[in-house]
Amino acid sequence: MIYVIDHIYKQYIINRLIKWTLSTNASDIGKMYMIYGMLLGLLGTSYSMLIRYKLLNEINNYSGIYNMSVTFHGLIMVFFFITPVLIGGIGNYMI
């Protein structure tokens, strides 16, 4: 009996996620933009921590990883965090 209820609950959750992901409702799309932006904001934050680690560790003067981290941090934060959250997320959620 418990297994049947557990299976039905899992199917319900899966069906709700599929319905939510394929939705054309503007507020649902805005929420998806915000979730996407927040996840990639965490990736940009990890590049920021890598930048700080490279500045802390001055033994290795190889600047290729530092330059790559600064570039990726800037690109991710501007194009994959700020733009989706401000324009896509808040804009669609407010409609």
PDB file of N, CA and C in Angstrom:
ATOM      1  N   MET A   1       0.825  -1.198   0.000  1.00  0.00           N
ATOM      2  CA  MET A   1       0.000   0.000   0.000  1.00  0.00           C
ATOM      3  C   MET A   1       0.866   1.257   0.000  1.00  0.00           C
ATOM      4  N   ILE A   2       1.909   1.247   0.808  1.00  0.00           N
ATOM      5  CA  ILE A   2       2.778   2.415   0.882  1.00  0.00           C
ATOM      6  C   ILE A   2       3.505   2.621  -0.442  1.00  0.00           C
ATOM      7  N   TYR A   3       3.902   1.520  -1.075  1.00  0.00           N
ATOM      8  CA  TYR A   3       4.595   1.630  -2.349  1.00  0.00           C
ATOM      9  C   TYR A   3       3.697   2.221  -3.431  1.00  0.00           C
ATOM     10  N   VAL A   4       2.423   1.896  -3.401  1.00  0.00           N
ATOM     11  CA  VAL A   4       1.478   2.425  -4.381  1.00  0.00           C
ATOM     12  C   VAL A   4       1.311   3.925  -4.183  1.00  0.00           C
ATOM     13  N   ILE A   5       1.169   4.344  -2.938  1.00  0.00           N
ATOM     14  CA  ILE A   5       1.020   5.767  -2.643  1.00  0.00           C
ATOM     15  C   ILE A   5       2.294   6.518  -3.008  1.00  0.00           C
ATOM     16  N   ASP A   6       3.448   5.925  -2.719  1.00  0.00           N
ATOM     17  CA  ASP A   6       4.716   6.550  -3.060  1.00  0.00           C
ATOM     18  C   ASP A   6       4.862   6.698  -4.567  1.00  0.00           C
ATOM     19  N   HIS A   7       4.472   5.678  -5.305  1.00  0.00           N
ATOM     20  CA  HIS A   7       4.548   5.726  -6.766  1.00  0.00           C
ATOM     21  C   HIS A   7       3.601   6.785  -7.329  1.00  0.00           C
ATOM     22  N   ILE A   8       2.396   6.855  -6.790  1.00  0.00           N
ATOM     23  CA  ILE A   8       1.426   7.850  -7.250  1.00  0.00           C
ATOM     24  C   ILE A   8       1.931   9.253  -6.950  1.00  0.00           C
ATOM     25  N   TYR A   9       2.530   9.463  -5.777  1.00  0.00           N
ATOM     26  CA  TYR A   9       3.058  10.775  -5.409  1.00  0.00           C
ATOM     27  C   TYR A   9       4.212  11.175  -6.325  1.00  0.00           C
ATOM     28  N   LYS A  10       5.101  10.228  -6.639  1.00  0.00           N
ATOM     29  CA  LYS A  10       6.210  10.523  -7.540  1.00  0.00           C
ATOM     30  C   LYS A  10       5.696  10.880  -8.930  1.00  0.00           C
ATOM     31  N   GLN A  11       4.710  10.145  -9.415  1.00  0.00           N
ATOM     32  CA  GLN A  11       4.127  10.453 -10.723  1.00  0.00           C
ATOM     33  C   GLN A  11       3.474  11.832 -10.712  1.00  0.00           C
ATOM     34  N   TYR A  12       2.823  12.195  -9.607  1.00  0.00           N
ATOM     35  CA  TYR A  12       2.200  13.510  -9.482  1.00  0.00           C
ATOM     36  C   TYR A  12       3.253  14.608  -9.552  1.00  0.00           C
ATOM     37  N   ILE A  13       4.342  14.424  -8.839  1.00  0.00           N
ATOM     38  CA  ILE A  13       5.410  15.426  -8.845  1.00  0.00           C
ATOM     39  C   ILE A  13       6.027  15.546 -10.235  1.00  0.00           C
ATOM     40  N   ILE A  14       6.282  14.428 -10.886  1.00  0.00           N
ATOM     41  CA  ILE A  14       6.870  14.447 -12.227  1.00  0.00           C
ATOM     42  C   ILE A  14       5.924  15.135 -13.214  1.00  0.00           C
ATOM     43  N   ASN A  15       4.634  14.813 -13.126  1.00  0.00           N
ATOM     44  CA  ASN A  15       3.663  15.449 -14.021  1.00  0.00           C
ATOM     45  C   ASN A  15       3.567  16.944 -13.790  1.00  0.00           C
ATOM     46  N   ARG A  16       3.620  17.372 -12.523  1.00  0.00           N
ATOM     47  CA  ARG A  16       3.572  18.810 -12.219  1.00  0.00           C
ATOM     48  C   ARG A  16       4.814  19.527 -12.741  1.00  0.00           C
ATOM     49  N   LEU A  17       5.986  18.898 -12.604  1.00  0.00           N
ATOM     50  CA  LEU A  17       7.215  19.516 -13.118  1.00  0.00           C
ATOM     51  C   LEU A  17       7.186  19.634 -14.637  1.00  0.00           C
ATOM     52  N   ILE A  18       6.708  18.610 -15.305  1.00  0.00           N
ATOM     53  CA  ILE A  18       6.616  18.669 -16.772  1.00  0.00           C
ATOM     54  C   ILE A  18       5.613  19.746 -17.191  1.00  0.00           C
ATOM     55  N   LYS A  19       4.498  19.806 -16.512  1.00  0.00           N
ATOM     56  CA  LYS A  19       3.494  20.823 -16.835  1.00  0.00           C
ATOM     57  C   LYS A  19       4.042  22.224 -16.574  1.00  0.00           C
ATOM     58  N   TRP A  20       4.783  22.405 -15.479  1.00  0.00           N
ATOM     59  CA  TRP A  20       5.345  23.713 -15.137  1.00  0.00           C
ATOM     60  C   TRP A  20       6.438  24.110 -16.117  1.00  0.00           C
ATOM     61  N   THR A  21       7.275  23.148 -16.537  1.00  0.00           N
ATOM     62  CA  THR A  21       8.377  23.464 -17.451  1.00  0.00           C
ATOM     63  C   THR A  21       7.870  23.813 -18.844  1.00  0.00           C
ATOM     64  N   LEU A  22       6.802  23.204 -19.282  1.00  0.00           N
ATOM     65  CA  LEU A  22       6.270  23.458 -20.617  1.00  0.00           C
ATOM     66  C   LEU A  22       5.171  24.520 -20.624  1.00  0.00           C
ATOM     67  N   SER A  23       5.020  25.242 -19.525  1.00  0.00           N
ATOM     68  CA  SER A  23       3.963  26.236 -19.396  1.00  0.00           C
ATOM     69  C   SER A  23       4.234  27.450 -20.277  1.00  0.00           C
ATOM     70  N   THR A  24       3.158  28.100 -20.706  1.00  0.00           N
ATOM     71  CA  THR A  24       3.280  29.358 -21.443  1.00  0.00           C
ATOM     72  C   THR A  24       2.792  30.532 -20.606  1.00  0.00           C
ATOM     73  N   ASN A  25       2.551  30.295 -19.339  1.00  0.00           N
ATOM     74  CA  ASN A  25       2.134  31.347 -18.427  1.00  0.00           C
ATOM     75  C   ASN A  25       3.332  32.262 -18.138  1.00  0.00           C
ATOM     76  N   ALA A  26       3.128  33.575 -18.217  1.00  0.00           N
ATOM     77  CA  ALA A  26       4.231  34.516 -18.086  1.00  0.00           C
ATOM     78  C   ALA A  26       4.872  34.466 -16.700  1.00  0.00           C
ATOM     79  N   SER A  27       4.086  34.296 -15.656  1.00  0.00           N
ATOM     80  CA  SER A  27       4.673  34.264 -14.314  1.00  0.00           C
ATOM     81  C   SER A  27       5.489  32.990 -14.105  1.00  0.00           C
ATOM     82  N   ASP A  28       5.063  31.875 -14.683  1.00  0.00           N
ATOM     83  CA  ASP A  28       5.859  30.649 -14.591  1.00  0.00           C
ATOM     84  C   ASP A  28       7.176  30.791 -15.355  1.00  0.00           C
ATOM     85  N   ILE A  29       7.129  31.416 -16.507  1.00  0.00           N
ATOM     86  CA  ILE A  29       8.350  31.652 -17.277  1.00  0.00           C
ATOM     87  C   ILE A  29       9.276  32.579 -16.516  1.00  0.00           C
ATOM     88  N   GLY A  30       8.721  33.588 -15.861  1.00  0.00           N
ATOM     89  CA  GLY A  30       9.533  34.488 -15.047  1.00  0.00           C
ATOM     90  C   GLY A  30      10.214  33.760 -13.900  1.00  0.00           C
ATOM     91  N   LYS A  31       9.492  32.838 -13.261  1.00  0.00           N
ATOM     92  CA  LYS A  31      10.095  32.048 -12.180  1.00  0.00           C
ATOM     93  C   LYS A  31      11.212  31.160 -12.707  1.00  0.00           C
ATOM     94  N   MET A  32      11.018  30.584 -13.913  1.00  0.00           N
ATOM     95  CA  MET A  32      12.076  29.743 -14.491  1.00  0.00           C
ATOM     96  C   MET A  32      13.311  30.565 -14.832  1.00  0.00           C
ATOM     97  N   TYR A  33      13.105  31.790 -15.349  1.00  0.00           N
ATOM     98  CA  TYR A  33      14.235  32.675 -15.607  1.00  0.00           C
ATOM     99  C   TYR A  33      14.990  32.981 -14.313  1.00  0.00           C
ATOM    100  N   MET A  34      14.249  33.224 -13.237  1.00  0.00           N
ATOM    101  CA  MET A  34      14.902  33.548 -11.962  1.00  0.00           C
ATOM    102  C   MET A  34      15.681  32.359 -11.426  1.00  0.00           C
ATOM    103  N   ILE A  35      15.134  31.163 -11.519  1.00  0.00           N
ATOM    104  CA  ILE A  35      15.853  29.970 -11.051  1.00  0.00           C
ATOM    105  C   ILE A  35      17.112  29.764 -11.879  1.00  0.00           C
ATOM    106  N   TYR A  36      16.989  29.892 -13.207  1.00  0.00           N
ATOM    107  CA  TYR A  36      18.139  29.765 -14.107  1.00  0.00           C
ATOM    108  C   TYR A  36      19.203  30.809 -13.767  1.00  0.00           C
ATOM    109  N   GLY A  37      18.772  32.039 -13.543  1.00  0.00           N
ATOM    110  CA  GLY A  37      19.718  33.097 -13.207  1.00  0.00           C
ATOM    111  C   GLY A  37      20.408  32.862 -11.878  1.00  0.00           C
ATOM    112  N   MET A  38      19.679  32.384 -10.905  1.00  0.00           N
ATOM    113  CA  MET A  38      20.286  32.125  -9.599  1.00  0.00           C
ATOM    114  C   MET A  38      21.291  30.980  -9.661  1.00  0.00           C
ATOM    115  N   LEU A  39      20.986  29.943 -10.422  1.00  0.00           N
ATOM    116  CA  LEU A  39      21.938  28.835 -10.543  1.00  0.00           C
ATOM    117  C   LEU A  39      23.223  29.285 -11.228  1.00  0.00           C
ATOM    118  N   LEU A  40      23.095  30.062 -12.294  1.00  0.00           N
ATOM    119  CA  LEU A  40      24.301  30.543 -12.961  1.00  0.00           C
ATOM    120  C   LEU A  40      24.979  31.660 -12.165  1.00  0.00           C
ATOM    121  N   GLY A  41      24.235  32.325 -11.285  1.00  0.00           N
ATOM    122  CA  GLY A  41      24.858  33.273 -10.366  1.00  0.00           C
ATOM    123  C   GLY A  41      25.791  32.566  -9.392  1.00  0.00           C
ATOM    124  N   LEU A  42      25.424  31.361  -8.987  1.00  0.00           N
ATOM    125  CA  LEU A  42      26.316  30.567  -8.135  1.00  0.00           C
ATOM    126  C   LEU A  42      27.589  30.180  -8.883  1.00  0.00           C
ATOM    127  N   LEU A  43      27.462  29.877 -10.181  1.00  0.00           N
ATOM    128  CA  LEU A  43      28.644  29.571 -10.983  1.00  0.00           C
ATOM    129  C   LEU A  43      29.545  30.795 -11.110  1.00  0.00           C
ATOM    130  N   GLY A  44      28.958  31.970 -11.325  1.00  0.00           N
ATOM    131  CA  GLY A  44      29.742  33.198 -11.377  1.00  0.00           C
ATOM    132  C   GLY A  44      30.413  33.512 -10.051  1.00  0.00           C
ATOM    133  N   THR A  45      29.731  33.209  -8.962  1.00  0.00           N
ATOM    134  CA  THR A  45      30.326  33.406  -7.640  1.00  0.00           C
ATOM    135  C   THR A  45      31.505  32.475  -7.420  1.00  0.00           C
ATOM    136  N   SER A  46      31.420  31.257  -7.943  1.00  0.00           N
ATOM    137  CA  SER A  46      32.555  30.339  -7.800  1.00  0.00           C
ATOM    138  C   SER A  46      33.762  30.853  -8.582  1.00  0.00           C
ATOM    139  N   TYR A  47      33.533  31.472  -9.743  1.00  0.00           N
ATOM    140  CA  TYR A  47      34.654  32.080 -10.468  1.00  0.00           C
ATOM    141  C   TYR A  47      35.224  33.256  -9.689  1.00  0.00           C
ATOM    142  N   SER A  48      34.379  33.992  -8.989  1.00  0.00           N
ATOM    143  CA  SER A  48      34.862  35.084  -8.148  1.00  0.00           C
ATOM    144  C   SER A  48      35.753  34.564  -7.019  1.00  0.00           C
ATOM    145  N   MET A  49      35.359  33.432  -6.433  1.00  0.00           N
ATOM    146  CA  MET A  49      36.199  32.834  -5.388  1.00  0.00           C
ATOM    147  C   MET A  49      37.518  32.335  -5.958  1.00  0.00           C
ATOM    148  N   LEU A  50      37.489  31.823  -7.199  1.00  0.00           N
ATOM    149  CA  LEU A  50      38.728  31.396  -7.852  1.00  0.00           C
ATOM    150  C   LEU A  50      39.654  32.586  -8.090  1.00  0.00           C
ATOM    151  N   ILE A  51      39.095  33.729  -8.446  1.00  0.00           N
ATOM    152  CA  ILE A  51      39.889  34.948  -8.624  1.00  0.00           C
ATOM    153  C   ILE A  51      40.565  35.323  -7.308  1.00  0.00           C
ATOM    154  N   ARG A  52      39.815  35.302  -6.230  1.00  0.00           N
ATOM    155  CA  ARG A  52      40.381  35.666  -4.930  1.00  0.00           C
ATOM    156  C   ARG A  52      41.445  34.668  -4.481  1.00  0.00           C
ATOM    157  N   TYR A  53      41.242  33.393  -4.802  1.00  0.00           N
ATOM    158  CA  TYR A  53      42.243  32.386  -4.455  1.00  0.00           C
ATOM    159  C   TYR A  53      43.531  32.621  -5.227  1.00  0.00           C
ATOM    160  N   LYS A  54      43.416  32.950  -6.509  1.00  0.00           N
ATOM    161  CA  LYS A  54      44.611  33.202  -7.313  1.00  0.00           C
ATOM    162  C   LYS A  54      45.344  34.453  -6.825  1.00  0.00           C
ATOM    163  N   LEU A  55      44.627  35.457  -6.351  1.00  0.00           N
ATOM    164  CA  LEU A  55      45.284  36.650  -5.811  1.00  0.00           C
ATOM    165  C   LEU A  55      45.945  36.360  -4.473  1.00  0.00           C
ATOM    166  N   LEU A  56      45.377  35.436  -3.716  1.00  0.00           N
ATOM    167  CA  LEU A  56      45.951  35.065  -2.427  1.00  0.00           C
ATOM    168  C   LEU A  56      47.228  34.252  -2.603  1.00  0.00           C
ATOM    169  N   ASN A  57      47.242  33.375  -3.597  1.00  0.00           N
ATOM    170  CA  ASN A  57      48.367  32.490  -3.837  1.00  0.00           C
ATOM    171  C   ASN A  57      49.261  33.107  -4.911  1.00  0.00           C
ATOM    172  N   GLU A  58      50.312  33.832  -4.498  1.00  0.00           N
ATOM    173  CA  GLU A  58      51.186  34.505  -5.452  1.00  0.00           C
ATOM    174  C   GLU A  58      52.420  33.691  -5.788  1.00  0.00           C
ATOM    175  N   ILE A  59      52.487  32.438  -5.346  1.00  0.00           N
ATOM    176  CA  ILE A  59      53.641  31.597  -5.655  1.00  0.00           C
ATOM    177  C   ILE A  59      53.651  31.265  -7.138  1.00  0.00           C
ATOM    178  N   ASN A  60      52.507  30.887  -7.675  1.00  0.00           N
ATOM    179  CA  ASN A  60      52.392  30.552  -9.085  1.00  0.00           C
ATOM    180  C   ASN A  60      51.980  31.813  -9.840  1.00  0.00           C
ATOM    181  N   ASN A  61      52.848  32.329 -10.682  1.00  0.00           N
ATOM    182  CA  ASN A  61      52.574  33.580 -11.385  1.00  0.00           C
ATOM    183  C   ASN A  61      51.977  33.356 -12.772  1.00  0.00           C
ATOM    184  N   TYR A  62      51.409  32.199 -13.011  1.00  0.00           N
ATOM    185  CA  TYR A  62      50.776  31.919 -14.289  1.00  0.00           C
ATOM    186  C   TYR A  62      49.452  32.672 -14.331  1.00  0.00           C
ATOM    187  N   SER A  63      49.359  33.684 -15.193  1.00  0.00           N
ATOM    188  CA  SER A  63      48.195  34.563 -15.174  1.00  0.00           C
ATOM    189  C   SER A  63      47.087  34.100 -16.114  1.00  0.00           C
ATOM    190  N   GLY A  64      47.269  32.985 -16.833  1.00  0.00           N
ATOM    191  CA  GLY A  64      46.241  32.517 -17.750  1.00  0.00           C
ATOM    192  C   GLY A  64      44.961  32.126 -17.046  1.00  0.00           C
ATOM    193  N   ILE A  65      45.072  31.433 -15.919  1.00  0.00           N
ATOM    194  CA  ILE A  65      43.877  31.034 -15.168  1.00  0.00           C
ATOM    195  C   ILE A  65      43.206  32.264 -14.557  1.00  0.00           C
ATOM    196  N   TYR A  66      44.003  33.222 -14.106  1.00  0.00           N
ATOM    197  CA  TYR A  66      43.428  34.444 -13.543  1.00  0.00           C
ATOM    198  C   TYR A  66      42.650  35.214 -14.612  1.00  0.00           C
ATOM    199  N   ASN A  67      43.262  35.408 -15.770  1.00  0.00           N
ATOM    200  CA  ASN A  67      42.581  36.145 -16.846  1.00  0.00           C
ATOM    201  C   ASN A  67      41.319  35.417 -17.305  1.00  0.00           C
ATOM    202  N   MET A  68      41.385  34.091 -17.414  1.00  0.00           N
ATOM    203  CA  MET A  68      40.228  33.310 -17.806  1.00  0.00           C
ATOM    204  C   MET A  68      39.110  33.433 -16.766  1.00  0.00           C
ATOM    205  N   SER A  69      39.478  33.408 -15.493  1.00  0.00           N
ATOM    206  CA  SER A  69      38.478  33.503 -14.422  1.00  0.00           C
ATOM    207  C   SER A  69      37.799  34.864 -14.420  1.00  0.00           C
ATOM    208  N   VAL A  70      38.578  35.923 -14.629  1.00  0.00           N
ATOM    209  CA  VAL A  70      37.991  37.267 -14.663  1.00  0.00           C
ATOM    210  C   VAL A  70      37.033  37.398 -15.842  1.00  0.00           C
ATOM    211  N   THR A  71      37.437  36.884 -17.002  1.00  0.00           N
ATOM    212  CA  THR A  71      36.594  36.965 -18.188  1.00  0.00           C
ATOM    213  C   THR A  71      35.314  36.150 -18.016  1.00  0.00           C
ATOM    214  N   PHE A  72      35.440  34.910 -17.553  1.00  0.00           N
ATOM    215  CA  PHE A  72      34.255  34.067 -17.361  1.00  0.00           C
ATOM    216  C   PHE A  72      33.338  34.640 -16.291  1.00  0.00           C
ATOM    217  N   HIS A  73      33.918  35.176 -15.223  1.00  0.00           N
ATOM    218  CA  HIS A  73      33.111  35.769 -14.155  1.00  0.00           C
ATOM    219  C   HIS A  73      32.287  36.930 -14.712  1.00  0.00           C
ATOM    220  N   GLY A  74      32.926  37.793 -15.473  1.00  0.00           N
ATOM    221  CA  GLY A  74      32.216  38.937 -16.042  1.00  0.00           C
ATOM    222  C   GLY A  74      31.122  38.521 -17.019  1.00  0.00           C
ATOM    223  N   LEU A  75      31.440  37.588 -17.903  1.00  0.00           N
ATOM    224  CA  LEU A  75      30.452  37.138 -18.885  1.00  0.00           C
ATOM    225  C   LEU A  75      29.263  36.456 -18.227  1.00  0.00           C
ATOM    226  N   ILE A  76      29.536  35.582 -17.274  1.00  0.00           N
ATOM    227  CA  ILE A  76      28.446  34.856 -16.622  1.00  0.00           C
ATOM    228  C   ILE A  76      27.570  35.797 -15.812  1.00  0.00           C
ATOM    229  N   MET A  77      28.178  36.702 -15.080  1.00  0.00           N
ATOM    230  CA  MET A  77      27.386  37.584 -14.230  1.00  0.00           C
ATOM    231  C   MET A  77      26.553  38.569 -15.046  1.00  0.00           C
ATOM    232  N   VAL A  78      27.082  39.054 -16.166  1.00  0.00           N
ATOM    233  CA  VAL A  78      26.331  40.026 -16.957  1.00  0.00           C
ATOM    234  C   VAL A  78      25.289  39.338 -17.833  1.00  0.00           C
ATOM    235  N   PHE A  79      25.715  38.358 -18.623  1.00  0.00           N
ATOM    236  CA  PHE A  79      24.816  37.795 -19.620  1.00  0.00           C
ATOM    237  C   PHE A  79      23.969  36.632 -19.121  1.00  0.00           C
ATOM    238  N   PHE A  80      24.411  35.931 -18.098  1.00  0.00           N
ATOM    239  CA  PHE A  80      23.668  34.762 -17.638  1.00  0.00           C
ATOM    240  C   PHE A  80      23.069  34.924 -16.246  1.00  0.00           C
ATOM    241  N   PHE A  81      23.353  36.031 -15.562  1.00  0.00           N
ATOM    242  CA  PHE A  81      22.744  36.266 -14.258  1.00  0.00           C
ATOM    243  C   PHE A  81      21.899  37.540 -14.266  1.00  0.00           C
ATOM    244  N   ILE A  82      22.513  38.668 -14.569  1.00  0.00           N
ATOM    245  CA  ILE A  82      21.804  39.946 -14.476  1.00  0.00           C
ATOM    246  C   ILE A  82      20.710  40.050 -15.543  1.00  0.00           C
ATOM    247  N   THR A  83      21.057  39.718 -16.778  1.00  0.00           N
ATOM    248  CA  THR A  83      20.080  39.845 -17.862  1.00  0.00           C
ATOM    249  C   THR A  83      18.873  38.924 -17.676  1.00  0.00           C
ATOM    250  N   PRO A  84      19.053  37.607 -17.415  1.00  0.00           N
ATOM    251  CA  PRO A  84      17.853  36.782 -17.233  1.00  0.00           C
ATOM    252  C   PRO A  84      17.031  37.154 -16.004  1.00  0.00           C
ATOM    253  N   VAL A  85      17.694  37.519 -14.918  1.00  0.00           N
ATOM    254  CA  VAL A  85      16.933  37.811 -13.701  1.00  0.00           C
ATOM    255  C   VAL A  85      16.193  39.135 -13.827  1.00  0.00           C
ATOM    256  N   LEU A  86      16.883  40.189 -14.273  1.00  0.00           N
ATOM    257  CA  LEU A  86      16.232  41.500 -14.335  1.00  0.00           C
ATOM    258  C   LEU A  86      15.242  41.617 -15.484  1.00  0.00           C
ATOM    259  N   ILE A  87      15.669  41.260 -16.682  1.00  0.00           N
ATOM    260  CA  ILE A  87      14.785  41.456 -17.834  1.00  0.00           C
ATOM    261  C   ILE A  87      13.809  40.285 -17.972  1.00  0.00           C
ATOM    262  N   GLY A  88      14.325  39.064 -17.998  1.00  0.00           N
ATOM    263  CA  GLY A  88      13.451  37.911 -18.208  1.00  0.00           C
ATOM    264  C   GLY A  88      12.625  37.568 -16.993  1.00  0.00           C
ATOM    265  N   GLY A  89      13.263  37.512 -15.830  1.00  0.00           N
ATOM    266  CA  GLY A  89      12.573  37.072 -14.627  1.00  0.00           C
ATOM    267  C   GLY A  89      11.571  38.073 -14.099  1.00  0.00           C
ATOM    268  N   ILE A  90      12.052  39.244 -13.752  1.00  0.00           N
ATOM    269  CA  ILE A  90      11.168  40.254 -13.166  1.00  0.00           C
ATOM    270  C   ILE A  90      10.189  40.772 -14.200  1.00  0.00           C
ATOM    271  N   GLY A  91      10.665  40.936 -15.446  1.00  0.00           N
ATOM    272  CA  GLY A  91       9.768  41.414 -16.500  1.00  0.00           C
ATOM    273  C   GLY A  91       8.616  40.486 -16.773  1.00  0.00           C
ATOM    274  N   ASN A  92       8.875  39.200 -16.892  1.00  0.00           N
ATOM    275  CA  ASN A  92       7.799  38.249 -17.143  1.00  0.00           C
ATOM    276  C   ASN A  92       6.944  38.013 -15.916  1.00  0.00           C
ATOM    277  N   TYR A  93       7.532  38.080 -14.733  1.00  0.00           N
ATOM    278  CA  TYR A  93       6.755  37.834 -13.517  1.00  0.00           C
ATOM    279  C   TYR A  93       5.776  38.980 -13.253  1.00  0.00           C
ATOM    280  N   MET A  94       6.151  40.203 -13.636  1.00  0.00           N
ATOM    281  CA  MET A  94       5.298  41.366 -13.374  1.00  0.00           C
ATOM    282  C   MET A  94       4.149  41.514 -14.377  1.00  0.00           C
ATOM    283  N   ILE A  95       4.227  40.807 -15.512  1.00  0.00           N
ATOM    284  CA  ILE A  95       3.174  40.952 -16.536  1.00  0.00           C
ATOM    285  C   ILE A  95       1.862  40.482 -16.014  1.00  0.00           C
TER     286      ILE A  95
END
